[in-house]
Amino acid sequence: MLGCLTTWIGRKFDIPSLIHPGRRLYRRMVQTAGDQRAARDEAARQTLREQEAAADAEAAQDGTDGIADGVERPAAKVPASTNPEVSEGEHVSGFQFEEVASEMEQAANQYDPENAMEILAMVEGLPAALTSVANVMKILAERSDSEFPLEKEVADGFNDIFGALMSAVAVAEDMGPLFRQAHEQDIARHEDPRNGTEAEKGWNV
């Protein structure tokens, strides 16, 4: 409303400064805002240029320093290798079958069953145990023939051992029935006790 009034007065009395004062004010505000924005942009660009220059100077300084000066060194002397030394002629294997076999031998020497039924369970498990041992030789035979840098005769040797062990498996399979036949009455007292296990203990000597 004020702008309309001043515009009418300005035109009536030919005073240009009173004509459309709002438009002139708007243009002045826009120009001022533009000037301020340009000043801010220039200040930001100047700050960015200064930061880039500082970064370039720091990078150049780092490049002139010796690499060895920037490497941290331990206080104590570090050994060249942590691997144990192996004397000439000594071979370290990841598969030491003799150690496993020795442990089985020691277990047999120390075996102290609680009763004969435990021995029966062990006997009936022999075929599976010996089959596992035989399979070790079978695997070695197959890998010696296809993977290891060995002659065919070596693979054949492992195969012969495998065959011999499988013959032992066949004998072991007869051990369970033989054990049960030889101790039929004793086993019956445990597997089918008369009037319960406690009553059957009356026959124990």
Tab-separated table of C-alpha atoms in Angstrom:
chain	number	residue	atom	x	y	z
A	1	MET	CA	0.000	0.000	0.000
A	2	LEU	CA	2.771	2.427	0.891
A	3	GLY	CA	4.504	1.700	-2.411
A	4	CYS	CA	1.335	2.453	-4.372
A	5	LEU	CA	0.893	5.768	-2.559
A	6	THR	CA	4.478	6.928	-3.054
A	7	THR	CA	4.405	5.864	-6.693
A	8	TRP	CA	1.263	7.994	-7.302
A	9	ILE	CA	2.860	10.971	-5.544
A	10	GLY	CA	6.096	10.529	-7.486
A	11	ARG	CA	4.299	10.481	-10.798
A	12	LYS	CA	2.039	13.375	-9.782
A	13	PHE	CA	4.888	15.639	-8.781
A	14	ASP	CA	7.538	14.106	-11.067
A	15	ILE	CA	9.694	12.753	-8.246
A	16	PRO	CA	11.415	9.588	-9.621
A	17	SER	CA	12.720	8.489	-6.229
A	18	LEU	CA	9.176	7.899	-5.012
A	19	ILE	CA	8.131	5.764	-7.986
A	20	HIS	CA	8.141	1.975	-7.246
A	21	PRO	CA	10.304	2.151	-4.100
A	22	GLY	CA	9.767	-1.551	-3.428
A	23	ARG	CA	11.369	-2.568	-6.702
A	24	ARG	CA	14.415	-0.439	-6.053
A	25	LEU	CA	14.657	-1.828	-2.518
A	26	TYR	CA	14.423	-5.377	-3.842
A	27	ARG	CA	17.118	-4.747	-6.456
A	28	ARG	CA	19.356	-3.216	-3.794
A	29	MET	CA	18.824	-6.192	-1.478
A	30	VAL	CA	19.544	-8.655	-4.268
A	31	GLN	CA	22.683	-6.772	-5.246
A	32	THR	CA	23.865	-6.629	-1.632
A	33	ALA	CA	23.240	-10.337	-1.134
A	34	GLY	CA	25.088	-11.103	-4.349
A	35	ASP	CA	28.051	-9.001	-3.272
A	36	GLN	CA	28.133	-10.717	0.104
A	37	ARG	CA	27.925	-14.182	-1.480
A	38	ALA	CA	30.730	-13.332	-3.884
A	39	ALA	CA	32.855	-12.154	-0.969
A	40	ARG	CA	32.190	-15.368	0.947
A	41	ASP	CA	33.000	-17.494	-2.102
A	42	GLU	CA	36.249	-15.635	-2.653
A	43	ALA	CA	37.197	-16.063	1.009
A	44	ALA	CA	36.449	-19.798	0.813
A	45	ARG	CA	38.515	-20.140	-2.354
A	46	GLN	CA	41.378	-18.282	-0.734
A	47	THR	CA	41.249	-20.561	2.324
A	48	LEU	CA	41.214	-23.633	0.082
A	49	ARG	CA	44.208	-22.351	-1.882
A	50	GLU	CA	46.117	-21.778	1.338
A	51	GLN	CA	45.312	-25.283	2.606
A	52	GLU	CA	46.378	-26.862	-0.687
A	53	ALA	CA	49.608	-24.902	-0.656
A	54	ALA	CA	50.325	-26.024	2.911
A	55	ALA	CA	49.607	-29.654	1.997
A	56	ASP	CA	51.892	-29.462	-1.033
A	57	ALA	CA	54.662	-27.978	1.074
A	58	GLU	CA	54.289	-30.724	3.688
A	59	ALA	CA	54.326	-33.436	1.021
A	60	ALA	CA	57.450	-31.941	-0.521
A	61	GLN	CA	59.121	-31.863	2.884
A	62	ASP	CA	58.215	-35.513	3.518
A	63	GLY	CA	59.691	-36.453	0.176
A	64	THR	CA	63.030	-34.897	1.013
A	65	ASP	CA	63.339	-36.738	4.331
A	66	GLY	CA	65.105	-40.101	4.239
A	67	ILE	CA	62.873	-43.165	4.345
A	68	ALA	CA	65.058	-44.766	6.960
A	69	ASP	CA	64.463	-41.814	9.283
A	70	GLY	CA	60.739	-42.507	9.310
A	71	VAL	CA	60.978	-46.225	10.070
A	72	GLU	CA	60.476	-47.225	13.690
A	73	ARG	CA	63.054	-49.698	14.916
A	74	PRO	CA	62.554	-52.113	17.801
A	75	ALA	CA	64.624	-51.588	20.890
A	76	ALA	CA	65.846	-55.188	20.918
A	77	LYS	CA	67.448	-57.142	18.123
A	78	VAL	CA	64.968	-59.240	16.190
A	79	PRO	CA	66.129	-62.718	15.176
A	80	ALA	CA	66.281	-63.361	11.461
A	81	SER	CA	63.998	-66.397	11.661
A	82	THR	CA	61.668	-67.920	14.234
A	83	ASN	CA	61.735	-71.376	12.635
A	84	PRO	CA	63.765	-73.982	14.519
A	85	GLU	CA	66.892	-75.082	12.740
A	86	VAL	CA	66.835	-78.581	11.329
A	87	SER	CA	70.132	-80.374	11.175
A	88	GLU	CA	71.219	-81.949	7.925
A	89	GLY	CA	69.682	-85.371	7.424
A	90	GLU	CA	66.849	-84.750	9.898
A	91	HIS	CA	63.350	-84.928	8.437
A	92	VAL	CA	60.232	-83.489	10.065
A	93	SER	CA	56.982	-85.049	8.906
A	94	GLY	CA	53.423	-83.948	9.449
A	95	PHE	CA	52.297	-87.594	9.426
A	96	GLN	CA	54.240	-89.699	11.912
A	97	PHE	CA	52.463	-93.032	11.854
A	98	GLU	CA	54.975	-94.592	14.222
A	99	GLU	CA	53.991	-92.197	17.021
A	100	VAL	CA	50.313	-93.092	16.716
A	101	ALA	CA	51.160	-96.792	16.639
A	102	SER	CA	53.375	-96.375	19.707
A	103	GLU	CA	50.527	-94.708	21.580
A	104	MET	CA	48.250	-97.628	20.708
A	105	GLU	CA	50.875	-100.058	21.990
A	106	GLN	CA	51.168	-98.156	25.266
A	107	ALA	CA	47.380	-98.084	25.606
A	108	ALA	CA	47.285	-101.871	25.213
A	109	ASN	CA	49.955	-102.293	27.903
A	110	GLN	CA	48.043	-100.050	30.305
A	111	TYR	CA	44.602	-101.452	29.469
A	112	ASP	CA	42.773	-102.387	32.681
A	113	PRO	CA	39.189	-103.431	31.885
A	114	GLU	CA	36.567	-103.296	34.603
A	115	ASN	CA	35.038	-106.598	33.512
A	116	ALA	CA	35.022	-109.176	30.731
A	117	MET	CA	32.091	-107.502	28.974
A	118	GLU	CA	34.328	-104.523	28.337
A	119	ILE	CA	36.833	-106.876	26.720
A	120	LEU	CA	34.029	-108.264	24.542
A	121	ALA	CA	33.184	-104.758	23.355
A	122	MET	CA	36.840	-104.151	22.517
A	123	VAL	CA	37.089	-107.441	20.615
A	124	GLU	CA	33.956	-106.706	18.613
A	125	GLY	CA	35.407	-103.309	17.707
A	126	LEU	CA	38.660	-104.778	16.387
A	127	PRO	CA	37.486	-105.231	12.760
A	128	ALA	CA	36.607	-101.540	12.445
A	129	ALA	CA	39.862	-100.495	14.133
A	130	LEU	CA	42.023	-102.687	11.909
A	131	THR	CA	40.102	-101.536	8.836
A	132	SER	CA	41.026	-97.951	9.688
A	133	VAL	CA	44.693	-98.945	9.949
A	134	ALA	CA	44.444	-100.804	6.644
A	135	ASN	CA	42.847	-97.767	5.017
A	136	VAL	CA	45.907	-95.735	5.983
A	137	MET	CA	48.005	-98.009	3.773
A	138	LYS	CA	45.394	-97.884	1.027
A	139	ILE	CA	45.449	-94.081	1.029
A	140	LEU	CA	49.244	-94.025	0.983
A	141	ALA	CA	49.236	-96.469	-1.933
A	142	GLU	CA	46.801	-94.345	-3.935
A	143	ARG	CA	48.601	-91.069	-3.250
A	144	SER	CA	52.011	-92.601	-3.902
A	145	ASP	CA	50.754	-93.672	-7.305
A	146	SER	CA	49.038	-90.386	-8.220
A	147	GLU	CA	50.523	-87.520	-6.171
A	148	PHE	CA	53.839	-88.309	-4.521
A	149	PRO	CA	57.065	-88.346	-6.568
A	150	LEU	CA	57.535	-92.080	-5.992
A	151	GLU	CA	58.043	-95.080	-8.219
A	152	LYS	CA	55.212	-97.531	-8.799
A	153	GLU	CA	57.003	-100.198	-6.766
A	154	VAL	CA	56.527	-98.119	-3.623
A	155	ALA	CA	52.794	-97.821	-4.229
A	156	ASP	CA	52.656	-101.580	-4.791
A	157	GLY	CA	54.391	-102.083	-1.446
A	158	PHE	CA	51.724	-100.052	0.352
A	159	ASN	CA	49.098	-102.098	-1.465
A	160	ASP	CA	50.676	-105.318	-0.195
A	161	ILE	CA	50.539	-104.011	3.375
A	162	PHE	CA	46.907	-103.056	2.841
A	163	GLY	CA	46.096	-106.583	1.692
A	164	ALA	CA	47.871	-108.121	4.684
A	165	LEU	CA	45.989	-105.895	7.109
A	166	MET	CA	42.663	-106.715	5.478
A	167	SER	CA	43.488	-110.383	6.062
A	168	ALA	CA	43.916	-109.500	9.730
A	169	VAL	CA	40.507	-107.805	9.597
A	170	ALA	CA	38.979	-111.070	8.396
A	171	VAL	CA	40.515	-112.895	11.354
A	172	ALA	CA	39.310	-110.173	13.732
A	173	GLU	CA	35.769	-110.579	12.432
A	174	ASP	CA	35.830	-114.165	13.696
A	175	MET	CA	37.019	-113.089	17.144
A	176	GLY	CA	33.667	-111.693	18.276
A	177	PRO	CA	31.645	-114.865	17.606
A	178	LEU	CA	34.480	-116.974	19.045
A	179	PHE	CA	34.486	-114.905	22.237
A	180	ARG	CA	30.718	-115.171	22.594
A	181	GLN	CA	30.758	-118.914	22.005
A	182	ALA	CA	33.532	-119.533	24.521
A	183	HIS	CA	31.847	-117.402	27.203
A	184	GLU	CA	28.211	-117.923	26.298
A	185	GLN	CA	26.963	-118.568	29.834
A	186	ASP	CA	28.989	-115.729	31.346
A	187	ILE	CA	27.733	-113.294	28.738
A	188	ALA	CA	24.132	-114.447	29.239
A	189	ARG	CA	24.315	-113.544	32.927
A	190	HIS	CA	25.112	-109.953	31.888
A	191	GLU	CA	22.920	-109.564	28.821
A	192	ASP	CA	19.934	-111.597	30.081
A	193	PRO	CA	20.266	-111.904	33.864
A	194	ARG	CA	17.820	-114.127	35.752
A	195	ASN	CA	15.656	-112.060	38.102
A	196	GLY	CA	17.795	-109.001	37.490
A	197	THR	CA	21.460	-108.153	37.683
A	198	GLU	CA	21.615	-108.138	41.483
A	199	ALA	CA	20.150	-111.636	41.712
A	200	GLU	CA	22.607	-112.943	39.119
A	201	LYS	CA	25.496	-111.754	41.262
A	202	GLY	CA	24.790	-114.713	43.521
A	203	TRP	CA	26.676	-116.891	41.019
A	204	ASN	CA	29.796	-114.751	41.149
A	205	VAL	CA	32.722	-116.573	42.680
